[in-house]
PDB file of C-alpha atoms in Angstrom:
ATOM      1  CA  UNK A 174     -60.197 -14.842  98.692  1.00  0.00           C
ATOM      2  CA  UNK A 175     -60.177 -16.817 101.528  1.00  0.00           C
ATOM      3  CA  UNK A 176     -57.919 -15.919 105.008  1.00  0.00           C
ATOM      4  CA  UNK A 177     -54.627 -17.084 103.262  1.00  0.00           C
ATOM      5  CA  UNK A 178     -54.856 -15.619 100.793  1.00  0.00           C
ATOM      6  CA  UNK A 179     -56.211 -11.718 102.370  1.00  0.00           C
ATOM      7  CA  UNK A 180     -53.078 -11.798 104.201  1.00  0.00           C
ATOM      8  CA  UNK A 181     -51.042 -12.999 101.593  1.00  0.00           C
ATOM      9  CA  UNK A 182     -52.128  -9.868  99.461  1.00  0.00           C
ATOM     10  CA  UNK A 183     -51.510  -7.901 102.560  1.00  0.00           C
ATOM     11  CA  UNK A 184     -47.410  -9.136 102.984  1.00  0.00           C
ATOM     12  CA  UNK A 185     -46.776 -10.078  99.744  1.00  0.00           C
ATOM     13  CA  UNK A 186     -49.063  -7.975  97.585  1.00  0.00           C
ATOM     14  CA  UNK A 187     -46.130  -7.445  94.774  1.00  0.00           C
ATOM     15  CA  UNK A 188     -46.159 -11.531  94.523  1.00  0.00           C
ATOM     16  CA  UNK A 189     -49.260 -11.663  94.756  1.00  0.00           C
ATOM     17  CA  UNK A 190     -49.442  -9.519  91.065  1.00  0.00           C
ATOM     18  CA  UNK A 191     -46.721 -11.068  90.197  1.00  0.00           C
ATOM     19  CA  UNK A 192     -47.252 -15.652  90.967  1.00  0.00           C
ATOM     20  CA  UNK A 193     -51.069 -17.119  89.402  1.00  0.00           C
ATOM     21  CA  UNK A 194     -51.186 -17.558  93.849  1.00  0.00           C
ATOM     22  CA  UNK A 195     -49.629 -17.238  97.022  1.00  0.00           C
ATOM     23  CA  UNK A 196     -49.810 -19.311 100.520  1.00  0.00           C
ATOM     24  CA  UNK A 197     -48.453 -17.148 103.580  1.00  0.00           C
ATOM     25  CA  UNK A 198     -48.002 -19.304 107.009  1.00  0.00           C
ATOM     26  CA  UNK A 199     -46.483 -17.392 110.006  1.00  0.00           C
ATOM     27  CA  UNK A 200     -44.975 -21.180 110.573  1.00  0.00           C
ATOM     28  CA  UNK A 201     -44.698 -24.368 108.467  1.00  0.00           C
ATOM     29  CA  UNK A 202     -42.329 -27.691 108.620  1.00  0.00           C
ATOM     30  CA  UNK A 203     -41.347 -26.657 105.345  1.00  0.00           C
ATOM     31  CA  UNK A 204     -42.507 -24.413 102.536  1.00  0.00           C
ATOM     32  CA  UNK A 205     -40.895 -27.460 100.095  1.00  0.00           C
ATOM     33  CA  UNK A 206     -43.155 -29.296 101.508  1.00  0.00           C
ATOM     34  CA  UNK A 207     -46.006 -26.758 101.312  1.00  0.00           C
ATOM     35  CA  UNK A 208     -44.793 -26.883  97.615  1.00  0.00           C
ATOM     36  CA  UNK A 209     -45.537 -30.328  97.030  1.00  0.00           C
ATOM     37  CA  UNK A 210     -48.838 -30.878  98.441  1.00  0.00           C
ATOM     38  CA  UNK A 211     -50.068 -28.214  96.542  1.00  0.00           C
ATOM     39  CA  UNK A 212     -48.456 -30.419  93.684  1.00  0.00           C
ATOM     40  CA  UNK A 213     -50.189 -33.036  94.865  1.00  0.00           C
ATOM     41  CA  UNK A 214     -53.487 -31.157  95.087  1.00  0.00           C
ATOM     42  CA  UNK A 215     -53.262 -31.167  91.106  1.00  0.00           C
ATOM     43  CA  UNK A 216     -52.462 -34.940  90.659  1.00  0.00           C
ATOM     44  CA  UNK A 217     -55.131 -36.883  92.255  1.00  0.00           C
ATOM     45  CA  UNK A 218     -55.385 -38.348  94.052  1.00  0.00           C
ATOM     46  CA  UNK A 219     -53.381 -37.428  97.156  1.00  0.00           C
ATOM     47  CA  UNK A 220     -51.555 -39.790  98.750  1.00  0.00           C
ATOM     48  CA  UNK A 221     -52.815 -39.896 102.193  1.00  0.00           C
ATOM     49  CA  UNK A 222     -50.038 -39.228 104.021  1.00  0.00           C
ATOM     50  CA  UNK A 223     -49.989 -36.122 102.479  1.00  0.00           C
ATOM     51  CA  UNK A 224     -51.784 -34.042 105.056  1.00  0.00           C
ATOM     52  CA  UNK A 225     -50.295 -35.768 108.165  1.00  0.00           C
ATOM     53  CA  UNK A 226     -46.877 -34.395 106.767  1.00  0.00           C
ATOM     54  CA  UNK A 227     -47.905 -30.958 104.967  1.00  0.00           C
ATOM     55  CA  UNK A 228     -49.514 -29.817 108.154  1.00  0.00           C
ATOM     56  CA  UNK A 229     -53.359 -29.797 108.987  1.00  0.00           C
ATOM     57  CA  UNK A 230     -53.620 -25.741 108.063  1.00  0.00           C
ATOM     58  CA  UNK A 231     -50.859 -26.315 105.180  1.00  0.00           C
ATOM     59  CA  UNK A 232     -53.235 -28.708 103.791  1.00  0.00           C
ATOM     60  CA  UNK A 233     -56.140 -26.383 104.265  1.00  0.00           C
ATOM     61  CA  UNK A 234     -54.621 -23.983 102.326  1.00  0.00           C
ATOM     62  CA  UNK A 235     -53.423 -26.044  99.615  1.00  0.00           C
ATOM     63  CA  UNK A 236     -57.368 -27.459  98.833  1.00  0.00           C
ATOM     64  CA  UNK A 237     -58.245 -26.728  94.822  1.00  0.00           C
ATOM     65  CA  UNK A 238     -54.532 -26.017  94.147  1.00  0.00           C
ATOM     66  CA  UNK A 239     -54.924 -28.512  90.653  1.00  0.00           C
ATOM     67  CA  UNK A 240     -56.468 -25.723  88.460  1.00  0.00           C
ATOM     68  CA  UNK A 241     -53.553 -23.413  89.143  1.00  0.00           C
ATOM     69  CA  UNK A 242     -51.168 -24.986  86.847  1.00  0.00           C
ATOM     70  CA  UNK A 243     -53.181 -25.183  83.671  1.00  0.00           C
ATOM     71  CA  UNK A 244     -54.794 -27.712  81.653  1.00  0.00           C
ATOM     72  CA  UNK A 245     -51.515 -29.782  79.773  1.00  0.00           C
ATOM     73  CA  UNK A 246     -48.647 -28.898  77.536  1.00  0.00           C
ATOM     74  CA  UNK A 247     -48.821 -26.384  75.852  1.00  0.00           C
ATOM     75  CA  UNK A 248     -49.871 -24.303  78.839  1.00  0.00           C
ATOM     76  CA  UNK A 249     -46.667 -24.875  80.447  1.00  0.00           C
ATOM     77  CA  UNK A 250     -45.013 -24.114  77.962  1.00  0.00           C
ATOM     78  CA  UNK A 251     -45.911 -20.487  76.915  1.00  0.00           C
ATOM     79  CA  UNK A 252     -46.899 -19.793  80.986  1.00  0.00           C
ATOM     80  CA  UNK A 253     -44.996 -21.502  83.200  1.00  0.00           C
ATOM     81  CA  UNK A 254     -47.723 -21.425  86.312  1.00  0.00           C
ATOM     82  CA  UNK A 255     -46.151 -20.396  89.538  1.00  0.00           C
ATOM     83  CA  UNK A 256     -47.555 -20.471  93.008  1.00  0.00           C
ATOM     84  CA  UNK A 257     -45.156 -19.654  96.338  1.00  0.00           C
ATOM     85  CA  UNK A 258     -45.474 -20.546  99.187  1.00  0.00           C
ATOM     86  CA  UNK A 259     -44.063 -17.830 101.749  1.00  0.00           C
ATOM     87  CA  UNK A 260     -43.658 -18.324 105.428  1.00  0.00           C
ATOM     88  CA  UNK A 261     -41.457 -15.736 108.805  1.00  0.00           C
ATOM     89  CA  UNK A 262     -40.677 -18.931 110.594  1.00  0.00           C
ATOM     90  CA  UNK A 263     -39.721 -22.543 109.696  1.00  0.00           C
ATOM     91  CA  UNK A 264     -39.213 -25.709 111.958  1.00  0.00           C
ATOM     92  CA  UNK A 265     -38.071 -28.337 109.478  1.00  0.00           C
ATOM     93  CA  UNK A 266     -36.447 -25.630 106.944  1.00  0.00           C
ATOM     94  CA  UNK A 267     -33.033 -27.877 105.195  1.00  0.00           C
ATOM     95  CA  UNK A 268     -31.268 -27.503 102.195  1.00  0.00           C
ATOM     96  CA  UNK A 269     -29.315 -29.999  99.861  1.00  0.00           C
ATOM     97  CA  UNK A 270     -28.135 -33.017 101.302  1.00  0.00           C
ATOM     98  CA  UNK A 271     -30.553 -33.025 104.349  1.00  0.00           C
ATOM     99  CA  UNK A 272     -28.390 -29.786 105.708  1.00  0.00           C
ATOM    100  CA  UNK A 273     -30.607 -27.277 108.023  1.00  0.00           C
ATOM    101  CA  UNK A 274     -31.562 -23.670 107.401  1.00  0.00           C
ATOM    102  CA  UNK A 275     -31.683 -21.678 110.334  1.00  0.00           C
ATOM    103  CA  UNK A 276     -34.233 -19.196 109.760  1.00  0.00           C
ATOM    104  CA  UNK A 277     -35.950 -16.775 112.228  1.00  0.00           C
ATOM    105  CA  UNK A 278     -38.574 -13.720 111.161  1.00  0.00           C
ATOM    106  CA  UNK A 279     -37.751 -11.063 110.323  1.00  0.00           C
ATOM    107  CA  UNK A 280     -34.670 -11.831 108.872  1.00  0.00           C
ATOM    108  CA  UNK A 281     -34.087 -14.667 106.756  1.00  0.00           C
ATOM    109  CA  UNK A 282     -36.326 -15.338 103.536  1.00  0.00           C
ATOM    110  CA  UNK A 283     -37.930 -18.453 103.451  1.00  0.00           C
ATOM    111  CA  UNK A 284     -39.984 -18.490  99.969  1.00  0.00           C
ATOM    112  CA  UNK A 285     -40.810 -21.628  97.784  1.00  0.00           C
ATOM    113  CA  UNK A 286     -41.394 -21.533  94.023  1.00  0.00           C
ATOM    114  CA  UNK A 287     -44.028 -24.260  92.040  1.00  0.00           C
ATOM    115  CA  UNK A 288     -44.446 -24.605  89.315  1.00  0.00           C
ATOM    116  CA  UNK A 289     -45.115 -27.622  86.310  1.00  0.00           C
ATOM    117  CA  UNK A 290     -43.030 -28.282  82.953  1.00  0.00           C
ATOM    118  CA  UNK A 291     -43.019 -30.909  80.802  1.00  0.00           C
ATOM    119  CA  UNK A 292     -41.931 -34.683  82.032  1.00  0.00           C
ATOM    120  CA  UNK A 293     -40.010 -35.621  79.311  1.00  0.00           C
ATOM    121  CA  UNK A 294     -37.513 -31.939  80.224  1.00  0.00           C
ATOM    122  CA  UNK A 295     -37.925 -32.620  83.991  1.00  0.00           C
ATOM    123  CA  UNK A 296     -36.486 -36.534  83.260  1.00  0.00           C
ATOM    124  CA  UNK A 297     -33.401 -35.703  80.154  1.00  0.00           C
ATOM    125  CA  UNK A 298     -30.881 -36.150  82.089  1.00  0.00           C
ATOM    126  CA  UNK A 299     -28.336 -34.235  78.883  1.00  0.00           C
ATOM    127  CA  UNK A 300     -29.935 -30.921  80.476  1.00  0.00           C
ATOM    128  CA  UNK A 301     -32.316 -31.055  83.046  1.00  0.00           C
ATOM    129  CA  UNK A 302     -28.717 -29.678  85.577  1.00  0.00           C
ATOM    130  CA  UNK A 303     -30.049 -26.641  84.158  1.00  0.00           C
ATOM    131  CA  UNK A 304     -33.343 -26.682  86.425  1.00  0.00           C
ATOM    132  CA  UNK A 305     -31.269 -25.699  89.555  1.00  0.00           C
ATOM    133  CA  UNK A 306     -28.998 -23.263  87.550  1.00  0.00           C
ATOM    134  CA  UNK A 307     -32.059 -21.456  86.667  1.00  0.00           C
ATOM    135  CA  UNK A 308     -33.325 -21.513  89.620  1.00  0.00           C
ATOM    136  CA  UNK A 309     -29.907 -19.463  90.938  1.00  0.00           C
ATOM    137  CA  UNK A 310     -30.497 -16.886  88.166  1.00  0.00           C
ATOM    138  CA  UNK A 311     -33.530 -16.543  88.590  1.00  0.00           C
ATOM    139  CA  UNK A 312     -33.005 -15.546  92.712  1.00  0.00           C
ATOM    140  CA  UNK A 313     -29.633 -13.189  90.937  1.00  0.00           C
ATOM    141  CA  UNK A 314     -32.158 -11.475  88.289  1.00  0.00           C
ATOM    142  CA  UNK A 315     -34.484 -10.444  90.708  1.00  0.00           C
ATOM    143  CA  UNK A 316     -32.110  -9.112  94.184  1.00  0.00           C
ATOM    144  CA  UNK A 317     -29.862  -7.418  91.445  1.00  0.00           C
ATOM    145  CA  UNK A 318     -33.158  -5.854  89.914  1.00  0.00           C
ATOM    146  CA  UNK A 319     -34.183  -5.418  93.276  1.00  0.00           C
ATOM    147  CA  UNK A 320     -31.094  -3.275  94.670  1.00  0.00           C
ATOM    148  CA  UNK A 321     -31.406  -0.880  92.057  1.00  0.00           C
ATOM    149  CA  UNK A 322     -34.586  -0.442  92.270  1.00  0.00           C
ATOM    150  CA  UNK A 323     -34.287   0.420  95.922  1.00  0.00           C
ATOM    151  CA  UNK A 324     -30.727   2.452  95.373  1.00  0.00           C
ATOM    152  CA  UNK A 325     -29.183  -0.152  97.513  1.00  0.00           C
ATOM    153  CA  UNK A 326     -27.056  -1.782  95.038  1.00  0.00           C
ATOM    154  CA  UNK A 327     -23.924  -0.208  96.390  1.00  0.00           C
ATOM    155  CA  UNK A 328     -21.403  -2.164  98.891  1.00  0.00           C
ATOM    156  CA  UNK A 329     -21.047  -0.551 101.829  1.00  0.00           C
ATOM    157  CA  UNK A 330     -18.197   1.472 102.701  1.00  0.00           C
ATOM    158  CA  UNK A 331     -16.952  -1.315 105.440  1.00  0.00           C
ATOM    159  CA  UNK A 332     -15.670  -3.431 102.461  1.00  0.00           C
ATOM    160  CA  UNK A 333     -11.850  -3.578 100.534  1.00  0.00           C
ATOM    161  CA  UNK A 334     -12.524  -1.716  97.638  1.00  0.00           C
ATOM    162  CA  UNK A 335     -10.849  -4.438  96.192  1.00  0.00           C
ATOM    163  CA  UNK A 336     -13.358  -7.119  97.304  1.00  0.00           C
ATOM    164  CA  UNK A 337     -16.297  -8.354  94.580  1.00  0.00           C
ATOM    165  CA  UNK A 338     -19.151  -7.109  95.273  1.00  0.00           C
ATOM    166  CA  UNK A 339     -20.898  -8.946  92.881  1.00  0.00           C
ATOM    167  CA  UNK A 340     -23.694 -11.786  93.396  1.00  0.00           C
ATOM    168  CA  UNK A 341     -22.737 -15.190  91.717  1.00  0.00           C
ATOM    169  CA  UNK A 342     -23.341 -18.795  92.370  1.00  0.00           C
ATOM    170  CA  UNK A 343     -21.095 -21.639  93.931  1.00  0.00           C
ATOM    171  CA  UNK A 344     -22.114 -24.249  92.510  1.00  0.00           C
ATOM    172  CA  UNK A 345     -24.509 -26.153  91.488  1.00  0.00           C
ATOM    173  CA  UNK A 346     -26.852 -24.607  94.220  1.00  0.00           C
ATOM    174  CA  UNK A 347     -25.669 -21.679  96.740  1.00  0.00           C
ATOM    175  CA  UNK A 348     -25.838 -17.423  96.216  1.00  0.00           C
ATOM    176  CA  UNK A 349     -22.383 -15.889  97.562  1.00  0.00           C
ATOM    177  CA  UNK A 350     -21.888 -12.930  97.865  1.00  0.00           C
ATOM    178  CA  UNK A 351     -18.211 -11.531  99.095  1.00  0.00           C
ATOM    179  CA  UNK A 352     -17.036 -14.672  98.947  1.00  0.00           C
ATOM    180  CA  UNK A 353     -19.138 -16.289 101.813  1.00  0.00           C
ATOM    181  CA  UNK A 354     -22.528 -17.833 101.692  1.00  0.00           C
ATOM    182  CA  UNK A 355     -25.816 -15.594 101.211  1.00  0.00           C
ATOM    183  CA  UNK A 356     -28.712 -18.014 100.304  1.00  0.00           C
ATOM    184  CA  UNK A 357     -29.046 -21.798  99.461  1.00  0.00           C
ATOM    185  CA  UNK A 358     -31.289 -23.557  97.172  1.00  0.00           C
ATOM    186  CA  UNK A 359     -33.201 -26.580  97.349  1.00  0.00           C
ATOM    187  CA  UNK A 360     -35.447 -28.351  93.973  1.00  0.00           C
ATOM    188  CA  UNK A 361     -36.909 -31.531  94.200  1.00  0.00           C
ATOM    189  CA  UNK A 362     -39.451 -32.936  91.253  1.00  0.00           C
ATOM    190  CA  UNK A 363     -42.983 -33.693  92.295  1.00  0.00           C
ATOM    191  CA  UNK A 364     -44.160 -36.993  89.558  1.00  0.00           C
ATOM    192  CA  UNK A 365     -47.972 -37.188  88.767  1.00  0.00           C
ATOM    193  CA  UNK A 366     -48.555 -40.205  90.878  1.00  0.00           C
ATOM    194  CA  UNK A 367     -49.873 -41.978  86.832  1.00  0.00           C
ATOM    195  CA  UNK A 368     -47.678 -42.499  84.568  1.00  0.00           C
ATOM    196  CA  UNK A 369     -49.164 -41.513  81.860  1.00  0.00           C
ATOM    197  CA  UNK A 370     -49.571 -37.434  83.100  1.00  0.00           C
ATOM    198  CA  UNK A 371     -47.688 -35.361  79.967  1.00  0.00           C
ATOM    199  CA  UNK A 372     -46.201 -33.299  83.353  1.00  0.00           C
ATOM    200  CA  UNK A 373     -44.039 -32.944  85.733  1.00  0.00           C
ATOM    201  CA  UNK A 374     -44.322 -30.681  89.186  1.00  0.00           C
ATOM    202  CA  UNK A 375     -41.406 -28.375  90.682  1.00  0.00           C
ATOM    203  CA  UNK A 376     -40.584 -27.185  93.883  1.00  0.00           C
ATOM    204  CA  UNK A 377     -38.200 -24.959  94.150  1.00  0.00           C
ATOM    205  CA  UNK A 378     -37.035 -23.382  97.430  1.00  0.00           C
ATOM    206  CA  UNK A 379     -34.642 -20.244  98.235  1.00  0.00           C
ATOM    207  CA  UNK A 380     -33.667 -19.380 101.525  1.00  0.00           C
ATOM    208  CA  UNK A 381     -32.087 -15.865 101.516  1.00  0.00           C
ATOM    209  CA  UNK A 382     -30.491 -14.072 104.314  1.00  0.00           C
ATOM    210  CA  UNK A 383     -31.193 -10.901 104.159  1.00  0.00           C
ATOM    211  CA  UNK A 384     -31.362  -8.923 107.675  1.00  0.00           C
ATOM    212  CA  UNK A 385     -29.697 -12.162 109.850  1.00  0.00           C
ATOM    213  CA  UNK A 386     -27.050 -10.057 112.601  1.00  0.00           C
ATOM    214  CA  UNK A 387     -22.905 -10.501 112.402  1.00  0.00           C
ATOM    215  CA  UNK A 388     -23.632 -12.343 115.415  1.00  0.00           C
ATOM    216  CA  UNK A 389     -26.589 -14.648 114.151  1.00  0.00           C
ATOM    217  CA  UNK A 390     -24.949 -16.396 111.017  1.00  0.00           C
ATOM    218  CA  UNK A 391     -24.468 -20.314 111.565  1.00  0.00           C
ATOM    219  CA  UNK A 392     -21.673 -20.172 110.329  1.00  0.00           C
ATOM    220  CA  UNK A 393     -18.537 -18.550 109.502  1.00  0.00           C
ATOM    221  CA  UNK A 394     -19.042 -18.633 106.078  1.00  0.00           C
ATOM    222  CA  UNK A 395     -22.727 -17.153 105.688  1.00  0.00           C
ATOM    223  CA  UNK A 396     -22.866 -14.076 105.659  1.00  0.00           C
ATOM    224  CA  UNK A 397     -26.386 -11.599 105.238  1.00  0.00           C
ATOM    225  CA  UNK A 398     -27.092  -8.927 102.710  1.00  0.00           C
ATOM    226  CA  UNK A 399     -27.558  -5.670 104.596  1.00  0.00           C
ATOM    227  CA  UNK A 400     -23.477  -6.658 105.706  1.00  0.00           C
ATOM    228  CA  UNK A 401     -22.882  -5.551 102.418  1.00  0.00           C
ATOM    229  CA  UNK A 402     -25.639  -3.354 100.886  1.00  0.00           C
ATOM    230  CA  UNK A 403     -27.778  -0.118 102.260  1.00  0.00           C
ATOM    231  CA  UNK A 404     -29.883   1.530 102.131  1.00  0.00           C
ATOM    232  CA  UNK A 405     -31.817  -1.445 102.239  1.00  0.00           C
ATOM    233  CA  UNK A 406     -35.546  -1.285 102.576  1.00  0.00           C
ATOM    234  CA  UNK A 407     -37.730  -2.607 105.925  1.00  0.00           C
ATOM    235  CA  UNK A 408     -36.780  -6.657 105.442  1.00  0.00           C
ATOM    236  CA  UNK A 409     -41.071  -8.144 105.333  1.00  0.00           C
ATOM    237  CA  UNK A 410     -40.930  -5.238 102.340  1.00  0.00           C
ATOM    238  CA  UNK A 411     -37.565  -6.389 100.409  1.00  0.00           C
ATOM    239  CA  UNK A 412     -38.522 -10.543 100.973  1.00  0.00           C
ATOM    240  CA  UNK A 413     -41.848  -9.972  99.166  1.00  0.00           C
ATOM    241  CA  UNK A 414     -39.922  -7.420  96.211  1.00  0.00           C
ATOM    242  CA  UNK A 415     -37.485 -10.380  95.740  1.00  0.00           C
ATOM    243  CA  UNK A 416     -39.890 -12.658  95.774  1.00  0.00           C
ATOM    244  CA  UNK A 417     -42.066 -11.386  92.852  1.00  0.00           C
ATOM    245  CA  UNK A 418     -39.221 -10.253  90.700  1.00  0.00           C
ATOM    246  CA  UNK A 419     -38.068 -13.840  91.200  1.00  0.00           C
ATOM    247  CA  UNK A 420     -41.133 -15.105  89.800  1.00  0.00           C
ATOM    248  CA  UNK A 421     -41.414 -12.732  86.918  1.00  0.00           C
ATOM    249  CA  UNK A 422     -37.297 -14.491  85.926  1.00  0.00           C
ATOM    250  CA  UNK A 423     -38.349 -17.957  87.056  1.00  0.00           C
ATOM    251  CA  UNK A 424     -41.416 -17.586  84.285  1.00  0.00           C
ATOM    252  CA  UNK A 425     -39.717 -16.339  81.658  1.00  0.00           C
ATOM    253  CA  UNK A 426     -36.571 -17.991  81.934  1.00  0.00           C
ATOM    254  CA  UNK A 427     -39.109 -21.622  82.013  1.00  0.00           C
ATOM    255  CA  UNK A 428     -40.607 -20.219  79.452  1.00  0.00           C
ATOM    256  CA  UNK A 429     -37.405 -20.645  76.929  1.00  0.00           C
ATOM    257  CA  UNK A 430     -36.108 -23.766  78.460  1.00  0.00           C
ATOM    258  CA  UNK A 431     -38.857 -25.568  77.664  1.00  0.00           C
ATOM    259  CA  UNK A 432     -39.233 -23.651  73.729  1.00  0.00           C
ATOM    260  CA  UNK A 433     -35.960 -24.697  73.412  1.00  0.00           C
ATOM    261  CA  UNK A 434     -33.651 -26.674  75.869  1.00  0.00           C
ATOM    262  CA  UNK A 435     -30.707 -27.738  73.850  1.00  0.00           C
ATOM    263  CA  UNK A 436     -29.963 -24.240  73.152  1.00  0.00           C
ATOM    264  CA  UNK A 437     -31.110 -22.132  76.497  1.00  0.00           C
ATOM    265  CA  UNK A 438     -28.546 -24.746  77.364  1.00  0.00           C
ATOM    266  CA  UNK A 439     -25.739 -23.410  75.723  1.00  0.00           C
ATOM    267  CA  UNK A 440     -26.566 -19.371  77.122  1.00  0.00           C
ATOM    268  CA  UNK A 441     -27.558 -20.666  80.268  1.00  0.00           C
ATOM    269  CA  UNK A 442     -23.357 -22.344  79.968  1.00  0.00           C
ATOM    270  CA  UNK A 443     -22.147 -18.876  79.386  1.00  0.00           C
ATOM    271  CA  UNK A 444     -23.965 -16.843  81.966  1.00  0.00           C
ATOM    272  CA  UNK A 445     -23.397 -19.139  84.737  1.00  0.00           C
ATOM    273  CA  UNK A 446     -20.029 -19.602  83.474  1.00  0.00           C
ATOM    274  CA  UNK A 447     -19.396 -15.745  84.472  1.00  0.00           C
ATOM    275  CA  UNK A 448     -20.681 -15.578  87.818  1.00  0.00           C
ATOM    276  CA  UNK A 449     -19.331 -18.702  89.138  1.00  0.00           C
ATOM    277  CA  UNK A 450     -17.825 -18.719  92.110  1.00  0.00           C
ATOM    278  CA  UNK A 451     -16.745 -22.054  92.298  1.00  0.00           C
ATOM    279  CA  UNK A 452     -14.505 -21.987  88.588  1.00  0.00           C
ATOM    280  CA  UNK A 453     -11.012 -22.094  89.207  1.00  0.00           C
ATOM    281  CA  UNK A 454     -10.927 -22.840  92.839  1.00  0.00           C
ATOM    282  CA  UNK A 455      -9.526 -25.690  94.862  1.00  0.00           C
ATOM    283  CA  UNK A 456     -11.911 -27.377  95.899  1.00  0.00           C
ATOM    284  CA  UNK A 457     -13.118 -30.219  97.358  1.00  0.00           C
ATOM    285  CA  UNK A 458     -16.176 -32.859  96.587  1.00  0.00           C
ATOM    286  CA  UNK A 459     -18.277 -35.333  98.493  1.00  0.00           C
ATOM    287  CA  UNK A 460     -19.947 -37.685  95.915  1.00  0.00           C
ATOM    288  CA  UNK A 461     -22.845 -39.449  97.316  1.00  0.00           C
ATOM    289  CA  UNK A 462     -21.351 -43.008  96.684  1.00  0.00           C
ATOM    290  CA  UNK A 463     -18.364 -41.456 100.230  1.00  0.00           C
ATOM    291  CA  UNK A 464     -15.594 -41.216  98.007  1.00  0.00           C
ATOM    292  CA  UNK A 465     -13.739 -37.392  98.690  1.00  0.00           C
ATOM    293  CA  UNK A 466     -12.604 -35.390  95.819  1.00  0.00           C
ATOM    294  CA  UNK A 467      -9.411 -32.254  96.185  1.00  0.00           C
ATOM    295  CA  UNK A 468      -8.232 -30.650  93.224  1.00  0.00           C
ATOM    296  CA  UNK A 469      -8.981 -26.973  90.494  1.00  0.00           C
ATOM    297  CA  UNK A 470     -12.960 -26.759  89.447  1.00  0.00           C
ATOM    298  CA  UNK A 471     -12.371 -26.273  85.961  1.00  0.00           C
ATOM    299  CA  UNK A 472     -15.131 -26.769  83.809  1.00  0.00           C
ATOM    300  CA  UNK A 473     -18.997 -25.571  83.360  1.00  0.00           C
ATOM    301  CA  UNK A 474     -20.565 -29.161  80.855  1.00  0.00           C
ATOM    302  CA  UNK A 475     -23.333 -28.461  78.642  1.00  0.00           C
ATOM    303  CA  UNK A 476     -25.099 -30.623  81.141  1.00  0.00           C
ATOM    304  CA  UNK A 477     -24.320 -28.406  83.661  1.00  0.00           C
ATOM    305  CA  UNK A 478     -22.092 -31.124  85.694  1.00  0.00           C
ATOM    306  CA  UNK A 479     -18.457 -29.813  87.141  1.00  0.00           C
ATOM    307  CA  UNK A 480     -15.592 -31.048  86.182  1.00  0.00           C
ATOM    308  CA  UNK A 481     -12.263 -30.720  88.745  1.00  0.00           C
ATOM    309  CA  UNK A 482      -9.243 -31.841  88.202  1.00  0.00           C
ATOM    310  CA  UNK A 483      -7.596 -33.437  90.928  1.00  0.00           C
ATOM    311  CA  UNK A 484      -4.183 -32.915  92.556  1.00  0.00           C
ATOM    312  CA  UNK A 485      -3.376 -36.153  90.385  1.00  0.00           C
ATOM    313  CA  UNK A 486      -4.574 -34.377  87.240  1.00  0.00           C
ATOM    314  CA  UNK A 487      -7.388 -36.829  86.956  1.00  0.00           C
ATOM    315  CA  UNK A 488     -10.128 -34.986  85.980  1.00  0.00           C
ATOM    316  CA  UNK A 489     -13.562 -35.730  87.341  1.00  0.00           C
ATOM    317  CA  UNK A 490     -17.029 -35.249  85.943  1.00  0.00           C
ATOM    318  CA  UNK A 491     -18.630 -34.523  89.221  1.00  0.00           C
ATOM    319  CA  UNK A 492     -23.292 -34.416  88.621  1.00  0.00           C
ATOM    320  CA  UNK A 493     -24.407 -35.115  92.198  1.00  0.00           C
ATOM    321  CA  UNK A 494     -22.682 -34.166  95.841  1.00  0.00           C
ATOM    322  CA  UNK A 495     -21.916 -31.261  97.500  1.00  0.00           C
ATOM    323  CA  UNK A 496     -18.330 -28.938  96.578  1.00  0.00           C
ATOM    324  CA  UNK A 497     -16.808 -27.130  99.197  1.00  0.00           C
ATOM    325  CA  UNK A 498     -14.749 -24.072  97.981  1.00  0.00           C
ATOM    326  CA  UNK A 499     -11.275 -24.121 100.155  1.00  0.00           C
TER     327      UNK A 499
END
């Protein structure tokens, strides 16, 4: 056990028991960058730019990463391997579309999860949109369980009883609580350099505001868990519990998805619809081509895309882009 692994075990004991490997850093540029570096170790030769991008300490900690991710498709389907990268602080954390993620030690949880799945699944546009939803549902699975286990599953008395206390998903990648953003999820695929490699890497970065004071919230649309739920454990213990629970939920959901993606996509659609903050609300969809559509989010489709009925009555299918609730 090297120094990084010893420190990870001390700070994240539950996560270390749940995951195949855990790396902890006091500060990195981005935990997703380190996760991509760790996956690259499984597919030598590693790009020469890798160590510079990830940082010397991160590159050293990732050395030997090849053994984490199993020997092939059968291993990944039967028991999806998961490595976890945790940092107390990020200097260049970001979410979808390059948005900066504000992070301070003890206030936010910055955790990335690296795994591998059959490349045919990761690249299949009929079902791969559900990977993003699986990540969000796993985060909610973990938080819901931890809040119940620690006795913090009730809303604070300061909220009106009519407020929605449930953890929800804003399509496609945010965790919402009381109509405000509690966290964000960034999913990135990592393709191997050799075309005949049957596996592809997946990096899931999850940032959550756990103990962020109200006057530190980055926007009026943001919130933090301690503003809604009480009593909560120490923020570092809370981070460990949620990360461990997310590993367990991700592994279970990824296994089910890999075995039968078509059938599981049907179940995921039903589950996500019930937790989707976006559906039925007026939204503004900013497409990657620069166009903007305003209307009502009316449907979550079989491929995990979103249908928006514009103000002129025309339906638009949104697969990529940014959708904000108005």
